[in-house]
């Protein structure tokens, strides 16, 4: 398989959530609506069952259902990636399942609990990447921080197409990007990635995961367009009135990286509910109200552009 011809994510990446029904299982209809919303809003790739999708707590059945639903909704219009990781046996099983179901690739989340040596990380990642022909993206964060030499060893796998950075060590990022260059796609996966994207874009990071795109995707688009076009006044406005205030709430509690997305979606009328799977906690009432106020400002100050009606869509 020629991996250079496969769909490698660029631009603003959508990470749908995992809505729950009353029994704690995946709400398939609400999840499908989430994916459809992201597709209609023009996001360039869909990543299912990753951090925002509560990978840590999904049953095998719900995982399969999320992948099948996303692929059905996307219909090949954008690449669909899955999340794998944690327990290595489980990670390889999910990578093979993703291949069987027809996903374009997967994002490798950190290994379970173990703080490993570089050789151990290499063996862990190499085993997963080599288990399928799918595109693989390594997630640089937490207990999976690779040195340049380890990442270069992994380049022996043509399946490895990208690195997503959620660590934020800019010295290391410069060393990696300037040495490896265009062999890999570089994705910004920092918490509230809009905050750091100006520091990443000049290093060759052409894509980022946008949590707020689940509920105010027009802000994500405005932000990225302003960044790429050097529109500093627009960037300043977006940071001051929307991005930094939301980020301030996100930092109030552990797990808000996920819970705040569901709260935002609830506020704008997307039916996913605010329940999250343990050990994540739901957004507290005071923070929910503050988010409501910020979202109102976002729509008042930065109105959504009118969409053209396409009867065939």
C-alpha positions as protocol buffer text, in pm:
chain_id: "A"
residue {
  index: 1
  type: UNK
  ca { x: 0 y: 0 z: 0 }
}
residue {
  index: 2
  type: UNK
  ca { x: 128 y: 349 z: -90 }
}
residue {
  index: 3
  type: UNK
  ca { x: 87 y: 550 z: 227 }
}
residue {
  index: 4
  type: UNK
  ca { x: 175 y: 877 z: 55 }
}
residue {
  index: 5
  type: UNK
  ca { x: -154 y: 846 z: -135 }
}
residue {
  index: 6
  type: UNK
  ca { x: -363 y: 785 z: 176 }
}
residue {
  index: 7
  type: UNK
  ca { x: -552 y: 1063 z: 350 }
}
residue {
  index: 8
  type: UNK
  ca { x: -330 y: 1237 z: 605 }
}
residue {
  index: 9
  type: UNK
  ca { x: -513 y: 1495 z: 817 }
}
residue {
  index: 10
  type: UNK
  ca { x: -449 y: 1866 z: 768 }
}
residue {
  index: 11
  type: UNK
  ca { x: -636 y: 2177 z: 880 }
}
residue {
  index: 12
  type: UNK
  ca { x: -888 y: 2179 z: 1165 }
}
residue {
  index: 13
  type: UNK
  ca { x: -949 y: 1831 z: 1304 }
}
residue {
  index: 14
  type: UNK
  ca { x: -1283 y: 1726 z: 1455 }
}
residue {
  index: 15
  type: UNK
  ca { x: -1293 y: 1515 z: 1769 }
}
residue {
  index: 16
  type: UNK
  ca { x: -1655 y: 1417 z: 1838 }
}
residue {
  index: 17
  type: UNK
  ca { x: -1769 y: 1325 z: 2188 }
}
residue {
  index: 18
  type: UNK
  ca { x: -1930 y: 1001 z: 2308 }
}
residue {
  index: 19
  type: UNK
  ca { x: -2288 y: 1085 z: 2411 }
}
residue {
  index: 20
  type: UNK
  ca { x: -2448 y: 850 z: 2665 }
}
residue {
  index: 21
  type: UNK
  ca { x: -2797 y: 714 z: 2703 }
}
residue {
  index: 22
  type: UNK
  ca { x: -2958 y: 659 z: 3045 }
}
residue {
  index: 23
  type: UNK
  ca { x: -2789 y: 320 z: 3082 }
}
residue {
  index: 24
  type: UNK
  ca { x: -2444 y: 464 z: 3014 }
}
residue {
  index: 25
  type: UNK
  ca { x: -2415 y: 317 z: 2665 }
}
residue {
  index: 26
  type: UNK
  ca { x: -2339 y: 515 z: 2351 }
}
residue {
  index: 27
  type: UNK
  ca { x: -2629 y: 726 z: 2226 }
}
residue {
  index: 28
  type: UNK
  ca { x: -2582 y: 634 z: 1861 }
}
residue {
  index: 29
  type: UNK
  ca { x: -2822 y: 894 z: 1720 }
}
residue {
  index: 30
  type: UNK
  ca { x: -2665 y: 1181 z: 1917 }
}
residue {
  index: 31
  type: UNK
  ca { x: -2316 y: 1067 z: 1816 }
}
residue {
  index: 32
  type: UNK
  ca { x: -2418 y: 1056 z: 1449 }
}
residue {
  index: 33
  type: UNK
  ca { x: -2556 y: 1411 z: 1479 }
}
residue {
  index: 34
  type: UNK
  ca { x: -2226 y: 1525 z: 1632 }
}
residue {
  index: 35
  type: UNK
  ca { x: -2029 y: 1378 z: 1342 }
}
residue {
  index: 36
  type: UNK
  ca { x: -2271 y: 1520 z: 1082 }
}
residue {
  index: 37
  type: UNK
  ca { x: -2243 y: 1864 z: 1241 }
}
residue {
  index: 38
  type: UNK
  ca { x: -1863 y: 1855 z: 1217 }
}
residue {
  index: 39
  type: UNK
  ca { x: -1879 y: 1742 z: 854 }
}
residue {
  index: 40
  type: UNK
  ca { x: -2129 y: 2013 z: 761 }
}
residue {
  index: 41
  type: UNK
  ca { x: -1907 y: 2271 z: 928 }
}
residue {
  index: 42
  type: UNK
  ca { x: -1618 y: 2173 z: 702 }
}
residue {
  index: 43
  type: UNK
  ca { x: -1376 y: 2008 z: 943 }
}
residue {
  index: 44
  type: UNK
  ca { x: -1102 y: 1829 z: 752 }
}
residue {
  index: 45
  type: UNK
  ca { x: -1091 y: 1498 z: 942 }
}
residue {
  index: 46
  type: UNK
  ca { x: -1284 y: 1309 z: 1208 }
}
residue {
  index: 47
  type: UNK
  ca { x: -1109 y: 1138 z: 1500 }
}
residue {
  index: 48
  type: UNK
  ca { x: -1342 y: 906 z: 1689 }
}
residue {
  index: 49
  type: UNK
  ca { x: -1297 y: 730 z: 2024 }
}
residue {
  index: 50
  type: UNK
  ca { x: -998 y: 941 z: 2122 }
}
residue {
  index: 51
  type: UNK
  ca { x: -964 y: 1165 z: 2428 }
}
residue {
  index: 52
  type: UNK
  ca { x: -1275 y: 1374 z: 2360 }
}
residue {
  index: 53
  type: UNK
  ca { x: -1458 y: 1052 z: 2279 }
}
residue {
  index: 54
  type: UNK
  ca { x: -1381 y: 910 z: 2626 }
}
residue {
  index: 55
  type: UNK
  ca { x: -1159 y: 631 z: 2496 }
}
residue {
  index: 56
  type: UNK
  ca { x: -1072 y: 548 z: 2857 }
}
residue {
  index: 57
  type: UNK
  ca { x: -1421 y: 417 z: 2929 }
}
residue {
  index: 58
  type: UNK
  ca { x: -1571 y: 280 z: 2606 }
}
residue {
  index: 59
  type: UNK
  ca { x: -1694 y: -76 z: 2574 }
}
residue {
  index: 60
  type: UNK
  ca { x: -1577 y: -276 z: 2274 }
}
residue {
  index: 61
  type: UNK
  ca { x: -1931 y: -265 z: 2138 }
}
residue {
  index: 62
  type: UNK
  ca { x: -1956 y: 114 z: 2170 }
}
residue {
  index: 63
  type: UNK
  ca { x: -1613 y: 158 z: 2012 }
}
residue {
  index: 64
  type: UNK
  ca { x: -1714 y: -49 z: 1708 }
}
residue {
  index: 65
  type: UNK
  ca { x: -2042 y: 140 z: 1681 }
}
residue {
  index: 66
  type: UNK
  ca { x: -1867 y: 478 z: 1689 }
}
residue {
  index: 67
  type: UNK
  ca { x: -1628 y: 379 z: 1412 }
}
residue {
  index: 68
  type: UNK
  ca { x: -1903 y: 230 z: 1196 }
}
residue {
  index: 69
  type: UNK
  ca { x: -2127 y: 534 z: 1245 }
}
residue {
  index: 70
  type: UNK
  ca { x: -1852 y: 785 z: 1166 }
}
residue {
  index: 71
  type: UNK
  ca { x: -1749 y: 600 z: 851 }
}
residue {
  index: 72
  type: UNK
  ca { x: -2109 y: 579 z: 737 }
}
residue {
  index: 73
  type: UNK
  ca { x: -2161 y: 951 z: 797 }
}
residue {
  index: 74
  type: UNK
  ca { x: -1833 y: 1059 z: 636 }
}
residue {
  index: 75
  type: UNK
  ca { x: -1886 y: 851 z: 320 }
}
residue {
  index: 76
  type: UNK
  ca { x: -1523 y: 906 z: 222 }
}
residue {
  index: 77
  type: UNK
  ca { x: -1552 y: 1285 z: 219 }
}
residue {
  index: 78
  type: UNK
  ca { x: -1287 y: 1326 z: 491 }
}
residue {
  index: 79
  type: UNK
  ca { x: -1046 y: 1083 z: 656 }
}
residue {
  index: 80
  type: UNK
  ca { x: -1175 y: 900 z: 963 }
}
residue {
  index: 81
  type: UNK
  ca { x: -922 y: 810 z: 1231 }
}
residue {
  index: 82
  type: UNK
  ca { x: -974 y: 612 z: 1550 }
}
residue {
  index: 83
  type: UNK
  ca { x: -806 y: 607 z: 1890 }
}
residue {
  index: 84
  type: UNK
  ca { x: -596 y: 309 z: 2003 }
}
residue {
  index: 85
  type: UNK
  ca { x: -360 y: 276 z: 2297 }
}
residue {
  index: 86
  type: UNK
  ca { x: -331 y: 185 z: 2664 }
}
residue {
  index: 87
  type: UNK
  ca { x: -297 y: -191 z: 2707 }
}
residue {
  index: 88
  type: UNK
  ca { x: -84 y: -306 z: 2411 }
}
residue {
  index: 89
  type: UNK
  ca { x: -289 y: -618 z: 2338 }
}
residue {
  index: 90
  type: UNK
  ca { x: -607 y: -414 z: 2339 }
}
residue {
  index: 91
  type: UNK
  ca { x: -442 y: -142 z: 2126 }
}
residue {
  index: 92
  type: UNK
  ca { x: -347 y: -392 z: 1855 }
}
residue {
  index: 93
  type: UNK
  ca { x: -696 y: -544 z: 1862 }
}
residue {
  index: 94
  type: UNK
  ca { x: -849 y: -199 z: 1809 }
}
residue {
  index: 95
  type: UNK
  ca { x: -602 y: -114 z: 1532 }
}
residue {
  index: 96
  type: UNK
  ca { x: -698 y: -434 z: 1349 }
}
residue {
  index: 97
  type: UNK
  ca { x: -1067 y: -367 z: 1408 }
}
residue {
  index: 98
  type: UNK
  ca { x: -1024 y: -15 z: 1267 }
}
residue {
  index: 99
  type: UNK
  ca { x: -861 y: -163 z: 957 }
}
residue {
  index: 100
  type: UNK
  ca { x: -1135 y: -423 z: 922 }
}
residue {
  index: 101
  type: UNK
  ca { x: -1407 y: -156 z: 943 }
}
residue {
  index: 102
  type: UNK
  ca { x: -1239 y: 69 z: 684 }
}
residue {
  index: 103
  type: UNK
  ca { x: -1090 y: 357 z: 884 }
}
residue {
  index: 104
  type: UNK
  ca { x: -811 y: 562 z: 729 }
}
residue {
  index: 105
  type: UNK
  ca { x: -585 y: 536 z: 1030 }
}
residue {
  index: 106
  type: UNK
  ca { x: -555 y: 575 z: 1404 }
}
residue {
  index: 107
  type: UNK
  ca { x: -403 y: 794 z: 1672 }
}
residue {
  index: 108
  type: UNK
  ca { x: -190 y: 604 z: 1925 }
}
residue {
  index: 109
  type: UNK
  ca { x: -268 y: 720 z: 2277 }
}
residue {
  index: 110
  type: UNK
  ca { x: -6 y: 666 z: 2554 }
}
residue {
  index: 111
  type: UNK
  ca { x: 61 y: 319 z: 2697 }
}
residue {
  index: 112
  type: UNK
  ca { x: -119 y: 215 z: 3012 }
}
residue {
  index: 113
  type: UNK
  ca { x: 37 y: 359 z: 3330 }
}
residue {
  index: 114
  type: UNK
  ca { x: 395 y: 257 z: 3254 }
}
residue {
  index: 115
  type: UNK
  ca { x: 664 y: 527 z: 3252 }
}
residue {
  index: 116
  type: UNK
  ca { x: 892 y: 352 z: 3004 }
}
residue {
  index: 117
  type: UNK
  ca { x: 1242 y: 387 z: 2867 }
}
residue {
  index: 118
  type: UNK
  ca { x: 1279 y: 495 z: 2503 }
}
residue {
  index: 119
  type: UNK
  ca { x: 1346 y: 136 z: 2396 }
}
residue {
  index: 120
  type: UNK
  ca { x: 1020 y: 29 z: 2559 }
}
residue {
  index: 121
  type: UNK
  ca { x: 825 y: 308 z: 2391 }
}
residue {
  index: 122
  type: UNK
  ca { x: 981 y: 215 z: 2058 }
}
residue {
  index: 123
  type: UNK
  ca { x: 877 y: -150 z: 2097 }
}
residue {
  index: 124
  type: UNK
  ca { x: 525 y: -54 z: 2209 }
}
residue {
  index: 125
  type: UNK
  ca { x: 467 y: 184 z: 1919 }
}
residue {
  index: 126
  type: UNK
  ca { x: 643 y: -36 z: 1663 }
}
residue {
  index: 127
  type: UNK
  ca { x: 426 y: -334 z: 1754 }
}
residue {
  index: 128
  type: UNK
  ca { x: 106 y: -132 z: 1709 }
}
residue {
  index: 129
  type: UNK
  ca { x: 216 y: 47 z: 1390 }
}
residue {
  index: 130
  type: UNK
  ca { x: 333 y: -278 z: 1233 }
}
residue {
  index: 131
  type: UNK
  ca { x: 12 y: -463 z: 1313 }
}
residue {
  index: 132
  type: UNK
  ca { x: -188 y: -311 z: 1023 }
}
residue {
  index: 133
  type: UNK
  ca { x: -148 y: -125 z: 695 }
}
residue {
  index: 134
  type: UNK
  ca { x: -342 y: 174 z: 828 }
}
residue {
  index: 135
  type: UNK
  ca { x: -193 y: 521 z: 870 }
}
residue {
  index: 136
  type: UNK
  ca { x: -61 y: 569 z: 1224 }
}
residue {
  index: 137
  type: UNK
  ca { x: -15 y: 894 z: 1416 }
}
residue {
  index: 138
  type: UNK
  ca { x: 185 y: 896 z: 1741 }
}
residue {
  index: 139
  type: UNK
  ca { x: 53 y: 1114 z: 2025 }
}
residue {
  index: 140
  type: UNK
  ca { x: 341 y: 1282 z: 2207 }
}
residue {
  index: 141
  type: UNK
  ca { x: 214 y: 1342 z: 2561 }
}
residue {
  index: 142
  type: UNK
  ca { x: 211 y: 1227 z: 2924 }
}
residue {
  index: 143
  type: UNK
  ca { x: 416 y: 906 z: 2954 }
}
residue {
  index: 144
  type: UNK
  ca { x: 489 y: 881 z: 2580 }
}
residue {
  index: 145
  type: UNK
  ca { x: 752 y: 1145 z: 2503 }
}
residue {
  index: 146
  type: UNK
  ca { x: 984 y: 1039 z: 2221 }
}
residue {
  index: 147
  type: UNK
  ca { x: 1335 y: 1161 z: 2154 }
}
residue {
  index: 148
  type: UNK
  ca { x: 1445 y: 1239 z: 1801 }
}
residue {
  index: 149
  type: UNK
  ca { x: 1639 y: 912 z: 1773 }
}
residue {
  index: 150
  type: UNK
  ca { x: 1337 y: 704 z: 1880 }
}
residue {
  index: 151
  type: UNK
  ca { x: 1107 y: 881 z: 1635 }
}
residue {
  index: 152
  type: UNK
  ca { x: 1363 y: 837 z: 1357 }
}
residue {
  index: 153
  type: UNK
  ca { x: 1374 y: 462 z: 1428 }
}
residue {
  index: 154
  type: UNK
  ca { x: 996 y: 446 z: 1395 }
}
residue {
  index: 155
  type: UNK
  ca { x: 1020 y: 601 z: 1047 }
}
residue {
  index: 156
  type: UNK
  ca { x: 1112 y: 254 z: 922 }
}
residue {
  index: 157
  type: UNK
  ca { x: 735 y: 199 z: 921 }
}
residue {
  index: 158
  type: UNK
  ca { x: 580 y: 362 z: 612 }
}
residue {
  index: 159
  type: UNK
  ca { x: 250 y: 344 z: 802 }
}
residue {
  index: 160
  type: UNK
  ca { x: 372 y: 616 z: 1040 }
}
residue {
  index: 161
  type: UNK
  ca { x: 241 y: 936 z: 883 }
}
residue {
  index: 162
  type: UNK
  ca { x: 224 y: 1188 z: 1164 }
}
residue {
  index: 163
  type: UNK
  ca { x: 303 y: 1307 z: 1513 }
}
residue {
  index: 164
  type: UNK
  ca { x: 52 y: 1490 z: 1731 }
}
residue {
  index: 165
  type: UNK
  ca { x: 212 y: 1697 z: 2005 }
}
residue {
  index: 166
  type: UNK
  ca { x: 31 y: 1744 z: 2334 }
}
residue {
  index: 167
  type: UNK
  ca { x: 349 y: 1797 z: 2538 }
}
residue {
  index: 168
  type: UNK
  ca { x: 450 y: 2149 z: 2445 }
}
residue {
  index: 169
  type: UNK
  ca { x: 829 y: 2124 z: 2462 }
}
residue {
  index: 170
  type: UNK
  ca { x: 919 y: 2370 z: 2187 }
}
residue {
  index: 171
  type: UNK
  ca { x: 1292 y: 2286 z: 2193 }
}
residue {
  index: 172
  type: UNK
  ca { x: 1202 y: 1926 z: 2119 }
}
residue {
  index: 173
  type: UNK
  ca { x: 939 y: 2024 z: 1860 }
}
residue {
  index: 174
  type: UNK
  ca { x: 1195 y: 2232 z: 1670 }
}
residue {
  index: 175
  type: UNK
  ca { x: 1446 y: 1946 z: 1679 }
}
residue {
  index: 176
  type: UNK
  ca { x: 1187 y: 1698 z: 1550 }
}
residue {
  index: 177
  type: UNK
  ca { x: 1029 y: 1912 z: 1279 }
}
residue {
  index: 178
  type: UNK
  ca { x: 1351 y: 2060 z: 1145 }
}
residue {
  index: 179
  type: UNK
  ca { x: 1526 y: 1722 z: 1130 }
}
residue {
  index: 180
  type: UNK
  ca { x: 1244 y: 1502 z: 1003 }
}
residue {
  index: 181
  type: UNK
  ca { x: 1061 y: 1765 z: 799 }
}
residue {
  index: 182
  type: UNK
  ca { x: 782 y: 1671 z: 559 }
}
residue {
  index: 183
  type: UNK
  ca { x: 821 y: 1293 z: 608 }
}
residue {
  index: 184
  type: UNK
  ca { x: 560 y: 1333 z: 884 }
}
residue {
  index: 185
  type: UNK
  ca { x: 248 y: 1544 z: 920 }
}
residue {
  index: 186
  type: UNK
  ca { x: 269 y: 1760 z: 1235 }
}
residue {
  index: 187
  type: UNK
  ca { x: -48 y: 1805 z: 1442 }
}
residue {
  index: 188
  type: UNK
  ca { x: -95 y: 2037 z: 1739 }
}
residue {
  index: 189
  type: UNK
  ca { x: -274 y: 1843 z: 2011 }
}
residue {
  index: 190
  type: UNK
  ca { x: -218 y: 2076 z: 2304 }
}
residue {
  index: 191
  type: UNK
  ca { x: -511 y: 2143 z: 2538 }
}
residue {
  index: 192
  type: UNK
  ca { x: -720 y: 2420 z: 2377 }
}
residue {
  index: 193
  type: UNK
  ca { x: -486 y: 2413 z: 2080 }
}
residue {
  index: 194
  type: UNK
  ca { x: -595 y: 2755 z: 1955 }
}
residue {
  index: 195
  type: UNK
  ca { x: -401 y: 2905 z: 2247 }
}
residue {
  index: 196
  type: UNK
  ca { x: -67 y: 2768 z: 2125 }
}
residue {
  index: 197
  type: UNK
  ca { x: -119 y: 2738 z: 1749 }
}
residue {
  index: 198
  type: UNK
  ca { x: 65 y: 3064 z: 1663 }
}
residue {
  index: 199
  type: UNK
  ca { x: 379 y: 2911 z: 1816 }
}
residue {
  index: 200
  type: UNK
  ca { x: 331 y: 2587 z: 1622 }
}
residue {
  index: 201
  type: UNK
  ca { x: 234 y: 2701 z: 1274 }
}
residue {
  index: 202
  type: UNK
  ca { x: 578 y: 2834 z: 1178 }
}
residue {
  index: 203
  type: UNK
  ca { x: 736 y: 2498 z: 1267 }
}
residue {
  index: 204
  type: UNK
  ca { x: 531 y: 2321 z: 1002 }
}
residue {
  index: 205
  type: UNK
  ca { x: 233 y: 2215 z: 1212 }
}
residue {
  index: 206
  type: UNK
  ca { x: -45 y: 2234 z: 954 }
}
residue {
  index: 207
  type: UNK
  ca { x: -323 y: 2078 z: 1160 }
}
residue {
  index: 208
  type: UNK
  ca { x: -469 y: 2104 z: 1508 }
}
residue {
  index: 209
  type: UNK
  ca { x: -744 y: 1941 z: 1710 }
}
residue {
  index: 210
  type: UNK
  ca { x: -1016 y: 2189 z: 1800 }
}
residue {
  index: 211
  type: UNK
  ca { x: -1235 y: 2110 z: 2100 }
}
residue {
  index: 212
  type: UNK
  ca { x: -1448 y: 2422 z: 2047 }
}
residue {
  index: 213
  type: UNK
  ca { x: -1530 y: 2313 z: 1691 }
}
residue {
  index: 214
  type: UNK
  ca { x: -1785 y: 2077 z: 1849 }
}
residue {
  index: 215
  type: UNK
  ca { x: -2001 y: 2377 z: 1942 }
}
residue {
  index: 216
  type: UNK
  ca { x: -1863 y: 2700 z: 1787 }
}
residue {
  index: 217
  type: UNK
  ca { x: -1685 y: 2577 z: 1471 }
}
residue {
  index: 218
  type: UNK
  ca { x: -1717 y: 2915 z: 1301 }
}
residue {
  index: 219
  type: UNK
  ca { x: -1483 y: 3052 z: 1569 }
}
residue {
  index: 220
  type: UNK
  ca { x: -1229 y: 2780 z: 1487 }
}
residue {
  index: 221
  type: UNK
  ca { x: -1245 y: 2877 z: 1120 }
}
residue {
  index: 222
  type: UNK
  ca { x: -1219 y: 3250 z: 1191 }
}
residue {
  index: 223
  type: UNK
  ca { x: -922 y: 3185 z: 1416 }
}
residue {
  index: 224
  type: UNK
  ca { x: -730 y: 2964 z: 1173 }
}
residue {
  index: 225
  type: UNK
  ca { x: -796 y: 3189 z: 876 }
}
residue {
  index: 226
  type: UNK
  ca { x: -682 y: 3493 z: 1076 }
}
residue {
  index: 227
  type: UNK
  ca { x: -369 y: 3310 z: 1186 }
}
residue {
  index: 228
  type: UNK
  ca { x: -273 y: 3194 z: 837 }
}
residue {
  index: 229
  type: UNK
  ca { x: -348 y: 3537 z: 686 }
}
residue {
  index: 230
  type: UNK
  ca { x: -169 y: 3737 z: 955 }
}
residue {
  index: 231
  type: UNK
  ca { x: -489 y: 3917 z: 1065 }
}
residue {
  index: 232
  type: UNK
  ca { x: -362 y: 4022 z: 1408 }
}
residue {
  index: 233
  type: UNK
  ca { x: -661 y: 4241 z: 1508 }
}
residue {
  index: 234
  type: UNK
  ca { x: -900 y: 3948 z: 1451 }
}
residue {
  index: 235
  type: UNK
  ca { x: -672 y: 3711 z: 1643 }
}
residue {
  index: 236
  type: UNK
  ca { x: -654 y: 3955 z: 1934 }
}
residue {
  index: 237
  type: UNK
  ca { x: -1033 y: 3990 z: 1940 }
}
residue {
  index: 238
  type: UNK
  ca { x: -1090 y: 3614 z: 1931 }
}
residue {
  index: 239
  type: UNK
  ca { x: -834 y: 3551 z: 2205 }
}
residue {
  index: 240
  type: UNK
  ca { x: -967 y: 3823 z: 2433 }
}
residue {
  index: 241
  type: UNK
  ca { x: -1337 y: 3754 z: 2401 }
}
residue {
  index: 242
  type: UNK
  ca { x: -1365 y: 3379 z: 2335 }
}
residue {
  index: 243
  type: UNK
  ca { x: -1055 y: 3160 z: 2336 }
}
residue {
  index: 244
  type: UNK
  ca { x: -876 y: 3271 z: 2652 }
}
residue {
  index: 245
  type: UNK
  ca { x: -1199 y: 3296 z: 2861 }
}
residue {
  index: 246
  type: UNK
  ca { x: -1296 y: 2940 z: 2763 }
}
residue {
  index: 247
  type: UNK
  ca { x: -944 y: 2822 z: 2837 }
}
residue {
  index: 248
  type: UNK
  ca { x: -963 y: 2982 z: 3182 }
}
residue {
  index: 249
  type: UNK
  ca { x: -1272 y: 2772 z: 3261 }
}
residue {
  index: 250
  type: UNK
  ca { x: -1115 y: 2457 z: 3115 }
}
residue {
  index: 251
  type: UNK
  ca { x: -826 y: 2485 z: 3359 }
}
residue {
  index: 252
  type: UNK
  ca { x: -1053 y: 2501 z: 3663 }
}
residue {
  index: 253
  type: UNK
  ca { x: -1106 y: 2124 z: 3696 }
}
residue {
  index: 254
  type: UNK
  ca { x: -934 y: 1808 z: 3581 }
}
residue {
  index: 255
  type: UNK
  ca { x: -1134 y: 1641 z: 3304 }
}
residue {
  index: 256
  type: UNK
  ca { x: -1290 y: 1963 z: 3177 }
}
residue {
  index: 257
  type: UNK
  ca { x: -1107 y: 1906 z: 2848 }
}
residue {
  index: 258
  type: UNK
  ca { x: -1386 y: 1655 z: 2780 }
}
residue {
  index: 259
  type: UNK
  ca { x: -1673 y: 1773 z: 3000 }
}
residue {
  index: 260
  type: UNK
  ca { x: -1660 y: 2133 z: 2879 }
}
residue {
  index: 261
  type: UNK
  ca { x: -1714 y: 2019 z: 2520 }
}
residue {
  index: 262
  type: UNK
  ca { x: -2038 y: 1845 z: 2612 }
}
residue {
  index: 263
  type: UNK
  ca { x: -2147 y: 2151 z: 2810 }
}
residue {
  index: 264
  type: UNK
  ca { x: -2081 y: 2376 z: 2512 }
}
residue {
  index: 265
  type: UNK
  ca { x: -2274 y: 2145 z: 2283 }
}
residue {
  index: 266
  type: UNK
  ca { x: -2568 y: 2141 z: 2525 }
}
residue {
  index: 267
  type: UNK
  ca { x: -2566 y: 2524 z: 2535 }
}
residue {
  index: 268
  type: UNK
  ca { x: -2588 y: 2558 z: 2154 }
}
residue {
  index: 269
  type: UNK
  ca { x: -2865 y: 2296 z: 2132 }
}
residue {
  index: 270
  type: UNK
  ca { x: -2677 y: 1987 z: 2019 }
}
residue {
  index: 271
  type: UNK
  ca { x: -2839 y: 1690 z: 2194 }
}
residue {
  index: 272
  type: UNK
  ca { x: -2550 y: 1505 z: 2355 }
}
residue {
  index: 273
  type: UNK
  ca { x: -2624 y: 1564 z: 2724 }
}
residue {
  index: 274
  type: UNK
  ca { x: -2367 y: 1669 z: 2983 }
}
residue {
  index: 275
  type: UNK
  ca { x: -2308 y: 1328 z: 3146 }
}
residue {
  index: 276
  type: UNK
  ca { x: -1952 y: 1198 z: 3127 }
}
residue {
  index: 277
  type: UNK
  ca { x: -1797 y: 864 z: 3215 }
}
residue {
  index: 278
  type: UNK
  ca { x: -1598 y: 824 z: 3538 }
}
residue {
  index: 279
  type: UNK
  ca { x: -1344 y: 928 z: 3646 }
}
residue {
  index: 280
  type: UNK
  ca { x: -1426 y: 1247 z: 3453 }
}
residue {
  index: 281
  type: UNK
  ca { x: -1672 y: 1481 z: 3622 }
}
residue {
  index: 282
  type: UNK
  ca { x: -1941 y: 1699 z: 3465 }
}
residue {
  index: 283
  type: UNK
  ca { x: -1909 y: 2077 z: 3445 }
}
residue {
  index: 284
  type: UNK
  ca { x: -2018 y: 2258 z: 3760 }
}
residue {
  index: 285
  type: UNK
  ca { x: -2314 y: 2498 z: 3743 }
}
residue {
  index: 286
  type: UNK
  ca { x: -2107 y: 2815 z: 3791 }
}
residue {
  index: 287
  type: UNK
  ca { x: -1867 y: 2719 z: 3513 }
}
residue {
  index: 288
  type: UNK
  ca { x: -2157 y: 2616 z: 3288 }
}
residue {
  index: 289
  type: UNK
  ca { x: -2312 y: 2963 z: 3328 }
}
residue {
  index: 290
  type: UNK
  ca { x: -1980 y: 3133 z: 3250 }
}
residue {
  index: 291
  type: UNK
  ca { x: -1945 y: 2922 z: 2936 }
}
residue {
  index: 292
  type: UNK
  ca { x: -2298 y: 3022 z: 2834 }
}
residue {
  index: 293
  type: UNK
  ca { x: -2201 y: 3388 z: 2861 }
}
residue {
  index: 294
  type: UNK
  ca { x: -1886 y: 3340 z: 2653 }
}
residue {
  index: 295
  type: UNK
  ca { x: -2073 y: 3150 z: 2381 }
}
residue {
  index: 296
  type: UNK
  ca { x: -2331 y: 3429 z: 2365 }
}
residue {
  index: 297
  type: UNK
  ca { x: -2049 y: 3679 z: 2316 }
}
residue {
  index: 298
  type: UNK
  ca { x: -1901 y: 3453 z: 2047 }
}
residue {
  index: 299
  type: UNK
  ca { x: -2223 y: 3457 z: 1843 }
}
residue {
  index: 300
  type: UNK
  ca { x: -2298 y: 3827 z: 1906 }
}
residue {
  index: 301
  type: UNK
  ca { x: -1950 y: 3959 z: 1834 }
}
residue {
  index: 302
  type: UNK
  ca { x: -1856 y: 3710 z: 1562 }
}
residue {
  index: 303
  type: UNK
  ca { x: -2181 y: 3616 z: 1384 }
}
residue {
  index: 304
  type: UNK
  ca { x: -2190 y: 3294 z: 1187 }
}
residue {
  index: 305
  type: UNK
  ca { x: -2172 y: 3348 z: 811 }
}
residue {
  index: 306
  type: UNK
  ca { x: -2491 y: 3250 z: 634 }
}
residue {
  index: 307
  type: UNK
  ca { x: -2473 y: 2909 z: 474 }
}
residue {
  index: 308
  type: UNK
  ca { x: -2587 y: 2849 z: 119 }
}
residue {
  index: 309
  type: UNK
  ca { x: -2867 y: 2597 z: 103 }
}
residue {
  index: 310
  type: UNK
  ca { x: -2775 y: 2290 z: -99 }
}
residue {
  index: 311
  type: UNK
  ca { x: -3083 y: 2070 z: -156 }
}
residue {
  index: 312
  type: UNK
  ca { x: -2859 y: 1776 z: -254 }
}
residue {
  index: 313
  type: UNK
  ca { x: -2653 y: 1786 z: 69 }
}
